[in-house]
mmCIF file of C-alpha atoms and ligand atoms in Angstrom:
data_model
loop_
_atom_site.group_PDB
_atom_site.id
_atom_site.type_symbol
_atom_site.label_atom_id
_atom_site.label_comp_id
_atom_site.label_asym_id
_atom_site.label_seq_id
_atom_site.Cartn_x
_atom_site.Cartn_y
_atom_site.Cartn_z
ATOM 1 C CA UNK A 29 156.242 93.210 58.578
ATOM 2 C CA UNK A 30 154.134 91.996 61.536
ATOM 3 C CA UNK A 31 155.452 89.616 64.205
ATOM 4 C CA UNK A 32 153.111 86.927 62.824
ATOM 5 C CA UNK A 33 154.409 87.155 59.295
ATOM 6 C CA UNK A 34 158.011 87.121 60.572
ATOM 7 C CA UNK A 35 157.131 84.020 62.537
ATOM 8 C CA UNK A 36 155.476 82.380 59.518
ATOM 9 C CA UNK A 37 158.633 83.019 57.501
ATOM 10 C CA UNK A 38 160.870 81.480 60.175
ATOM 11 C CA UNK A 39 158.673 78.375 60.502
ATOM 12 C CA UNK A 40 158.574 77.969 56.728
ATOM 13 C CA UNK A 41 162.342 77.420 56.736
ATOM 14 C CA UNK A 42 161.977 74.491 59.142
ATOM 15 C CA UNK A 43 159.006 73.048 57.288
ATOM 16 C CA UNK A 44 161.082 71.816 54.345
ATOM 17 C CA UNK A 45 162.647 69.225 56.693
ATOM 18 C CA UNK A 46 159.321 67.882 57.967
ATOM 19 C CA UNK A 47 158.212 64.426 56.849
ATOM 20 C CA UNK A 48 155.250 63.750 59.133
ATOM 21 C CA UNK A 49 152.316 65.863 60.295
ATOM 22 C CA UNK A 50 152.232 66.257 63.202
ATOM 23 C CA UNK A 51 155.981 66.366 63.756
ATOM 24 C CA UNK A 52 157.313 63.233 65.415
ATOM 25 C CA UNK A 53 159.618 64.602 68.085
ATOM 26 C CA UNK A 54 161.946 62.283 69.993
ATOM 27 C CA UNK A 55 162.308 63.529 73.562
ATOM 28 C CA UNK A 56 165.973 63.433 74.677
ATOM 29 C CA UNK A 57 166.386 61.110 71.686
ATOM 30 C CA UNK A 58 164.692 57.707 71.772
ATOM 31 C CA UNK A 59 165.218 57.720 75.516
ATOM 32 C CA UNK A 60 162.932 54.835 76.424
ATOM 33 C CA UNK A 61 165.205 52.558 74.401
ATOM 34 C CA UNK A 62 168.675 54.114 74.599
ATOM 35 C CA UNK A 63 170.473 56.154 77.322
ATOM 36 C CA UNK A 64 168.918 59.622 77.094
ATOM 37 C CA UNK A 65 170.606 62.642 75.529
ATOM 38 C CA UNK A 66 173.415 60.611 73.960
ATOM 39 C CA UNK A 67 174.442 60.358 70.324
ATOM 40 C CA UNK A 68 173.175 56.756 70.419
ATOM 41 C CA UNK A 69 169.743 57.999 71.509
ATOM 42 C CA UNK A 70 169.711 60.510 68.651
ATOM 43 C CA UNK A 71 170.762 57.879 66.107
ATOM 44 C CA UNK A 72 167.981 55.534 67.265
ATOM 45 C CA UNK A 73 165.408 58.342 67.036
ATOM 46 C CA UNK A 74 166.409 58.940 63.418
ATOM 47 C CA UNK A 75 166.205 55.204 62.631
ATOM 48 C CA UNK A 76 162.664 55.229 64.019
ATOM 49 C CA UNK A 77 161.575 57.998 61.649
ATOM 50 C CA UNK A 78 161.561 61.071 63.905
ATOM 51 C CA UNK A 79 161.243 64.512 62.317
ATOM 52 C CA UNK A 80 162.840 66.353 65.219
ATOM 53 C CA UNK A 81 164.992 65.537 68.235
ATOM 54 C CA UNK A 82 164.679 67.433 71.498
ATOM 55 C CA UNK A 83 167.608 67.680 73.910
ATOM 56 C CA UNK A 84 168.760 69.813 76.831
ATOM 57 C CA UNK A 85 171.811 72.001 77.289
ATOM 58 C CA UNK A 86 173.664 73.154 80.427
ATOM 59 C CA UNK A 87 177.125 74.695 80.858
ATOM 60 C CA UNK A 88 180.102 72.875 82.331
ATOM 61 C CA UNK A 89 182.351 74.480 84.967
ATOM 62 C CA UNK A 90 184.671 75.673 82.214
ATOM 63 C CA UNK A 91 181.777 77.151 80.246
ATOM 64 C CA UNK A 92 181.156 74.546 77.529
ATOM 65 C CA UNK A 93 177.566 73.742 76.486
ATOM 66 C CA UNK A 94 176.872 70.080 77.248
ATOM 67 C CA UNK A 95 173.907 67.824 76.503
ATOM 68 C CA UNK A 96 172.402 66.759 79.838
ATOM 69 C CA UNK A 97 168.873 66.982 81.189
ATOM 70 C CA UNK A 98 169.100 67.367 84.961
ATOM 71 C CA UNK A 99 170.921 70.153 86.810
ATOM 72 C CA UNK A 100 173.015 67.341 88.296
ATOM 73 C CA UNK A 101 174.732 64.362 86.676
ATOM 74 C CA UNK A 102 174.095 61.679 89.277
ATOM 75 C CA UNK A 103 170.897 60.156 87.815
ATOM 76 C CA UNK A 104 172.381 59.343 84.417
ATOM 77 C CA UNK A 105 176.052 58.570 85.067
ATOM 78 C CA UNK A 106 178.504 56.943 87.454
ATOM 79 C CA UNK A 107 179.636 60.326 88.799
ATOM 80 C CA UNK A 108 179.191 59.357 92.469
ATOM 81 C CA UNK A 109 181.489 56.387 92.006
ATOM 82 C CA UNK A 110 184.042 58.382 90.005
ATOM 83 C CA UNK A 111 183.974 61.484 92.244
ATOM 84 C CA UNK A 112 182.890 60.185 95.671
ATOM 85 C CA UNK A 113 182.164 62.435 98.629
ATOM 86 C CA UNK A 114 181.359 65.635 96.758
ATOM 87 C CA UNK A 115 178.856 67.947 98.451
ATOM 88 C CA UNK A 116 177.065 68.450 95.119
ATOM 89 C CA UNK A 117 176.982 66.943 91.641
ATOM 90 C CA UNK A 118 175.810 69.875 89.545
ATOM 91 C CA UNK A 119 176.784 69.834 85.870
ATOM 92 C CA UNK A 120 178.535 73.125 86.576
ATOM 93 C CA UNK A 121 180.716 71.510 89.282
ATOM 94 C CA UNK A 122 182.615 69.611 86.567
ATOM 95 C CA UNK A 123 184.791 70.550 83.613
ATOM 96 C CA UNK A 124 183.893 69.284 80.176
ATOM 97 C CA UNK A 125 186.756 66.779 80.362
ATOM 98 C CA UNK A 126 185.485 65.464 83.717
ATOM 99 C CA UNK A 127 181.912 65.199 82.420
ATOM 100 C CA UNK A 128 183.111 63.337 79.358
ATOM 101 C CA UNK A 129 185.068 60.857 81.449
ATOM 102 C CA UNK A 130 181.798 59.590 82.973
ATOM 103 C CA UNK A 131 179.950 56.424 82.003
ATOM 104 C CA UNK A 132 176.617 57.729 80.668
ATOM 105 C CA UNK A 133 175.239 54.368 79.541
ATOM 106 C CA UNK A 134 175.412 51.657 82.210
ATOM 107 C CA UNK A 135 172.731 53.262 84.395
ATOM 108 C CA UNK A 136 170.189 52.727 81.598
ATOM 109 C CA UNK A 137 170.844 48.989 81.390
ATOM 110 C CA UNK A 138 170.728 48.769 85.200
ATOM 111 C CA UNK A 139 167.276 50.377 84.994
ATOM 112 C CA UNK A 140 166.127 47.875 82.371
ATOM 113 C CA UNK A 141 167.245 45.023 84.617
ATOM 114 C CA UNK A 142 164.944 46.195 87.434
ATOM 115 C CA UNK A 143 161.324 45.070 87.742
ATOM 116 C CA UNK A 144 159.271 47.595 85.721
ATOM 117 C CA UNK A 145 157.637 49.196 88.769
ATOM 118 C CA UNK A 146 161.053 50.015 90.296
ATOM 119 C CA UNK A 147 162.384 51.869 87.234
ATOM 120 C CA UNK A 148 162.301 55.594 86.537
ATOM 121 C CA UNK A 149 158.682 56.461 85.588
ATOM 122 C CA UNK A 150 159.137 56.787 81.805
ATOM 123 C CA UNK A 151 160.815 53.341 81.669
ATOM 124 C CA UNK A 152 158.027 51.623 83.586
ATOM 125 C CA UNK A 153 155.944 51.713 80.388
ATOM 126 C CA UNK A 154 158.520 49.936 78.236
ATOM 127 C CA UNK A 155 157.131 46.638 76.961
ATOM 128 C CA UNK A 156 159.469 43.631 76.600
ATOM 129 C CA UNK A 157 158.425 43.259 72.947
ATOM 130 C CA UNK A 158 159.500 46.845 72.229
ATOM 131 C CA UNK A 159 162.863 46.320 73.849
ATOM 132 C CA UNK A 160 163.593 43.141 71.934
ATOM 133 C CA UNK A 161 162.338 44.590 68.639
ATOM 134 C CA UNK A 162 164.203 47.903 68.739
ATOM 135 C CA UNK A 163 167.328 47.256 70.833
ATOM 136 C CA UNK A 164 169.800 44.520 69.954
ATOM 137 C CA UNK A 165 172.037 42.568 72.333
ATOM 138 C CA UNK A 166 175.021 44.254 70.707
ATOM 139 C CA UNK A 167 173.553 47.660 71.570
ATOM 140 C CA UNK A 168 172.839 46.619 75.166
ATOM 141 C CA UNK A 169 176.442 45.455 75.520
ATOM 142 C CA UNK A 170 177.625 48.818 74.163
ATOM 143 C CA UNK A 171 175.394 50.754 76.591
ATOM 144 C CA UNK A 172 176.944 48.933 79.550
ATOM 145 C CA UNK A 173 180.489 48.982 78.191
ATOM 146 C CA UNK A 174 181.405 52.134 80.127
ATOM 147 C CA UNK A 175 182.137 53.941 76.858
ATOM 148 C CA UNK A 176 178.898 55.845 76.264
ATOM 149 C CA UNK A 177 179.638 59.531 76.858
ATOM 150 C CA UNK A 178 177.809 62.762 77.632
ATOM 151 C CA UNK A 179 178.045 64.707 74.363
ATOM 152 C CA UNK A 180 179.251 68.269 74.233
ATOM 153 C CA UNK A 181 176.893 70.467 72.223
ATOM 154 C CA UNK A 182 179.671 70.715 69.645
ATOM 155 C CA UNK A 183 179.713 66.922 69.234
ATOM 156 C CA UNK A 184 175.928 66.691 69.073
ATOM 157 C CA UNK A 185 175.701 69.392 66.424
ATOM 158 C CA UNK A 186 178.514 67.812 64.391
ATOM 159 C CA UNK A 187 176.479 64.602 64.429
ATOM 160 C CA UNK A 188 173.309 66.448 63.359
ATOM 161 C CA UNK A 189 175.181 68.284 60.601
ATOM 162 C CA UNK A 190 175.499 64.916 58.835
ATOM 163 C CA UNK A 191 171.714 64.369 58.984
ATOM 164 C CA UNK A 192 168.663 66.291 57.794
ATOM 165 C CA UNK A 193 166.638 66.088 61.013
ATOM 166 C CA UNK A 194 165.174 69.073 62.879
ATOM 167 C CA UNK A 195 166.706 69.922 66.253
ATOM 168 C CA UNK A 196 164.983 71.300 69.356
ATOM 169 C CA UNK A 197 167.570 72.657 71.779
ATOM 170 C CA UNK A 198 166.143 73.350 75.225
ATOM 171 C CA UNK A 199 168.144 75.921 77.189
ATOM 172 C CA UNK A 200 168.157 74.772 80.808
ATOM 173 C CA UNK A 201 168.740 77.866 82.880
ATOM 174 C CA UNK A 202 166.409 77.823 85.879
ATOM 175 C CA UNK A 203 167.693 77.641 88.592
ATOM 176 C CA UNK A 204 171.343 77.626 87.501
ATOM 177 C CA UNK A 205 171.237 80.794 85.358
ATOM 178 C CA UNK A 206 174.336 79.967 83.312
ATOM 179 C CA UNK A 207 175.931 83.204 82.126
ATOM 180 C CA UNK A 208 175.942 83.621 78.342
ATOM 181 C CA UNK A 209 174.361 80.248 77.529
ATOM 182 C CA UNK A 210 172.153 81.576 74.690
ATOM 183 C CA UNK A 211 175.065 83.280 72.923
ATOM 184 C CA UNK A 212 177.246 80.171 73.212
ATOM 185 C CA UNK A 213 174.541 77.929 71.799
ATOM 186 C CA UNK A 214 173.776 80.279 68.911
ATOM 187 C CA UNK A 215 177.483 80.561 68.062
ATOM 188 C CA UNK A 216 177.756 76.781 67.817
ATOM 189 C CA UNK A 217 174.618 76.470 65.678
ATOM 190 C CA UNK A 218 175.963 79.087 63.266
ATOM 191 C CA UNK A 219 179.419 77.562 63.160
ATOM 192 C CA UNK A 220 177.842 74.481 61.567
ATOM 193 C CA UNK A 221 175.273 76.320 59.445
ATOM 194 C CA UNK A 222 172.349 74.626 61.197
ATOM 195 C CA UNK A 223 170.177 77.745 61.655
ATOM 196 C CA UNK A 224 167.424 76.523 59.321
ATOM 197 C CA UNK A 225 166.974 73.265 61.263
ATOM 198 C CA UNK A 226 166.983 74.503 64.860
ATOM 199 C CA UNK A 227 164.212 75.496 67.248
ATOM 200 C CA UNK A 228 165.299 76.863 70.638
ATOM 201 C CA UNK A 229 162.931 76.409 73.585
ATOM 202 C CA UNK A 230 163.157 77.239 77.252
ATOM 203 C CA UNK A 231 161.074 77.387 80.411
ATOM 204 C CA UNK A 232 163.027 80.622 80.994
ATOM 205 C CA UNK A 233 161.360 82.992 78.564
ATOM 206 C CA UNK A 234 163.976 85.678 79.222
ATOM 207 C CA UNK A 235 166.318 83.370 77.304
ATOM 208 C CA UNK A 236 163.947 83.451 74.326
ATOM 209 C CA UNK A 237 164.101 87.246 74.341
ATOM 210 C CA UNK A 238 167.894 87.025 74.486
ATOM 211 C CA UNK A 239 167.892 84.615 71.544
ATOM 212 C CA UNK A 240 165.657 86.968 69.559
ATOM 213 C CA UNK A 241 167.896 89.940 70.366
ATOM 214 C CA UNK A 242 170.919 87.966 69.195
ATOM 215 C CA UNK A 243 169.311 86.529 66.065
ATOM 216 C CA UNK A 244 166.179 87.735 64.264
ATOM 217 C CA UNK A 245 165.851 84.455 62.333
ATOM 218 C CA UNK A 246 166.135 81.768 65.018
ATOM 219 C CA UNK A 247 162.895 79.858 65.683
ATOM 220 C CA UNK A 248 161.915 80.008 69.366
ATOM 221 C CA UNK A 249 159.312 78.211 71.461
ATOM 222 C CA UNK A 250 157.698 79.158 74.752
ATOM 223 C CA UNK A 251 158.002 76.060 76.897
ATOM 224 C CA UNK A 252 155.796 75.845 79.940
ATOM 225 C CA UNK A 253 154.173 73.562 82.450
ATOM 226 C CA UNK A 254 151.517 76.214 83.166
ATOM 227 C CA UNK A 255 148.260 76.889 81.359
ATOM 228 C CA UNK A 256 148.954 80.416 80.180
ATOM 229 C CA UNK A 257 146.295 82.844 78.995
ATOM 230 C CA UNK A 258 146.499 85.577 76.331
ATOM 231 C CA UNK A 259 149.030 83.344 74.673
ATOM 232 C CA UNK A 260 149.050 84.869 71.212
ATOM 233 C CA UNK A 261 149.545 88.305 72.733
ATOM 234 C CA UNK A 262 152.408 86.885 74.772
ATOM 235 C CA UNK A 263 154.005 85.159 71.762
ATOM 236 C CA UNK A 264 153.645 88.392 69.781
ATOM 237 C CA UNK A 265 155.268 90.336 72.625
ATOM 238 C CA UNK A 266 158.378 88.184 72.728
ATOM 239 C CA UNK A 267 158.320 87.426 68.988
ATOM 240 C CA UNK A 268 158.249 83.645 69.562
ATOM 241 C CA UNK A 269 157.164 81.072 66.993
ATOM 242 C CA UNK A 270 155.841 78.102 68.896
ATOM 243 C CA UNK A 271 154.220 77.033 72.140
ATOM 244 C CA UNK A 272 155.253 73.836 73.950
ATOM 245 C CA UNK A 273 152.574 72.900 76.507
ATOM 246 C CA UNK A 274 152.997 70.053 78.983
ATOM 247 C CA UNK A 275 150.743 66.998 78.867
ATOM 248 C CA UNK A 276 152.880 64.697 81.036
ATOM 249 C CA UNK A 277 151.818 63.445 84.472
ATOM 250 C CA UNK A 278 151.726 66.387 86.923
ATOM 251 C CA UNK A 279 152.634 68.775 84.081
ATOM 252 C CA UNK A 280 149.497 67.971 82.095
ATOM 253 C CA UNK A 281 147.783 71.213 81.056
ATOM 254 C CA UNK A 282 145.793 69.763 78.157
ATOM 255 C CA UNK A 283 143.141 67.815 80.056
ATOM 256 C CA UNK A 284 144.264 64.169 79.927
ATOM 257 C CA UNK A 285 144.394 64.158 83.700
ATOM 258 C CA UNK A 286 141.219 66.210 84.160
ATOM 259 C CA UNK A 287 138.147 64.978 86.019
ATOM 260 C CA UNK A 288 136.302 64.004 82.836
ATOM 261 C CA UNK A 289 139.412 63.349 80.706
ATOM 262 C CA UNK A 290 138.260 65.805 78.035
ATOM 263 C CA UNK A 291 140.971 67.753 76.227
ATOM 264 C CA UNK A 292 140.756 71.475 77.019
ATOM 265 C CA UNK A 293 142.383 73.232 74.150
ATOM 266 C CA UNK A 294 141.130 76.818 73.963
ATOM 267 C CA UNK A 295 144.594 78.246 74.618
ATOM 268 C CA UNK A 296 146.213 75.858 72.148
ATOM 269 C CA UNK A 297 143.636 76.454 69.393
ATOM 270 C CA UNK A 298 144.244 80.179 69.600
ATOM 271 C CA UNK A 299 147.968 79.681 68.975
ATOM 272 C CA UNK A 300 147.423 77.263 66.092
ATOM 273 C CA UNK A 301 144.991 79.722 64.514
ATOM 274 C CA UNK A 302 147.701 82.400 64.652
ATOM 275 C CA UNK A 303 149.930 80.230 62.425
ATOM 276 C CA UNK A 304 152.354 79.215 65.167
ATOM 277 C CA UNK A 305 153.319 75.672 66.049
ATOM 278 C CA UNK A 306 152.050 73.888 69.130
ATOM 279 C CA UNK A 307 154.200 70.916 70.155
ATOM 280 C CA UNK A 308 153.051 68.932 73.185
ATOM 281 C CA UNK A 309 155.443 67.318 75.669
ATOM 282 C CA UNK A 310 155.770 64.468 76.579
ATOM 283 C CA UNK A 311 153.221 61.912 75.438
ATOM 284 C CA UNK A 312 154.018 58.201 75.779
ATOM 285 C CA UNK A 313 150.525 56.729 75.609
ATOM 286 C CA UNK A 314 149.398 55.629 72.146
ATOM 287 C CA UNK A 315 145.747 56.611 72.664
ATOM 288 C CA UNK A 316 146.811 60.054 73.898
ATOM 289 C CA UNK A 317 149.128 60.425 70.892
ATOM 290 C CA UNK A 318 146.096 59.675 68.680
ATOM 291 C CA UNK A 319 144.023 62.282 70.533
ATOM 292 C CA UNK A 320 146.715 64.926 69.998
ATOM 293 C CA UNK A 321 146.913 64.029 66.308
ATOM 294 C CA UNK A 322 143.128 64.371 65.970
ATOM 295 C CA UNK A 323 143.238 67.699 67.822
ATOM 296 C CA UNK A 324 145.556 69.149 65.179
ATOM 297 C CA UNK A 325 148.770 69.617 67.157
ATOM 298 C CA UNK A 326 151.801 70.601 65.056
ATOM 299 C CA UNK A 327 154.089 68.234 66.896
ATOM 300 C CA UNK A 328 154.175 65.618 69.651
ATOM 301 C CA UNK A 329 157.170 64.783 71.828
ATOM 302 C CA UNK A 330 157.570 61.280 73.118
ATOM 303 C CA UNK A 331 160.137 59.113 74.860
ATOM 304 C CA UNK A 332 158.911 56.286 72.562
ATOM 305 C CA UNK A 333 159.255 57.416 68.922
ATOM 306 C CA UNK A 334 158.479 53.813 67.875
ATOM 307 C CA UNK A 335 154.902 54.365 69.091
ATOM 308 C CA UNK A 336 154.086 56.760 66.243
ATOM 309 C CA UNK A 337 153.977 53.815 63.879
ATOM 310 C CA UNK A 338 156.252 52.819 60.981
ATOM 311 C CA UNK A 339 158.866 55.387 59.891
HETATM 312 O O1 LIG B 468 161.085 70.358 75.960
HETATM 313 C C1 LIG B 468 160.030 69.658 76.527
HETATM 314 C C2 LIG B 468 160.410 68.917 77.757
HETATM 315 O O2 LIG B 468 161.640 68.315 77.552
HETATM 316 C C3 LIG B 468 160.472 69.794 78.937
HETATM 317 O O3 LIG B 468 160.667 69.120 80.112
HETATM 318 O O4 LIG B 468 161.973 68.359 82.001
HETATM 319 O O5 LIG B 468 161.762 66.909 80.031
HETATM 320 O O6 LIG B 468 163.160 68.944 79.917
HETATM 321 P P1 LIG B 468 161.954 68.291 80.521
HETATM 322 CA CA1 LIG B 469 163.834 68.963 77.704
#
């Protein structure tokens, strides 16, 4: 069996869970509407008709996989108030119990209360009509209640086990290089029998080789903010199934930010022609989403899953 036919077989298993083409992928959940990388954000993404949810995993000080994006927890929690005077606020400075004692919701409402131009960049695009249509007052009160928590991977996967949605787990290793993170994540996926719904991606392609060595059937994706060449050869070499190119702000490698604004897709077309998936991250502009759909992408990640249209 060739690497391409193995890859086709692995992707086929995921395909039975796909509703839309291209895949509607909610980035860190529906994070423009709900505090990112929380169970609430995942629930909202499902309500909005997503096919797949992307989220990020780090390891706590006591070695538990946890769902957080940044290397540190200060942007999306009250950690500085709860643990003042620390010299650093890395995820790996805190035990799972400490991380789960943090308020992971109020910061989002504080952001929404700022003038748009003062918010974090992805929230500057949020329109008042979207907020009022997709987020209720009850939800806003919950987000600022102090009770929204950082999920452990175990909790997130238990939530997903009750759904039929696809899951993109991004292993965050650079620069923290968490020992054994791939093995721990795979163990938890298998514990819940979620293998046929998971795609593992990483900017650290060594992790993808580790995943492949640990499990011949896990779907993997090369995640990058570079415009790589000889991509199909590279995907063959590490036996990966998908390519996740950046199209967001300074990470745009597809041409949206180019001098003439023309999409430059030679590298992407080559991968699609080889039968692999190409899922772009992270597109929040409706006209750019349309351009990616017309260009034949397999999937599109967005912070605004409502912008794909009705579920
Ligand atoms: O997985 C795609 C995208 O999430 C990668 O960038 O920084 O948002 O994790 P980042
Ligand atoms: Ca990510």
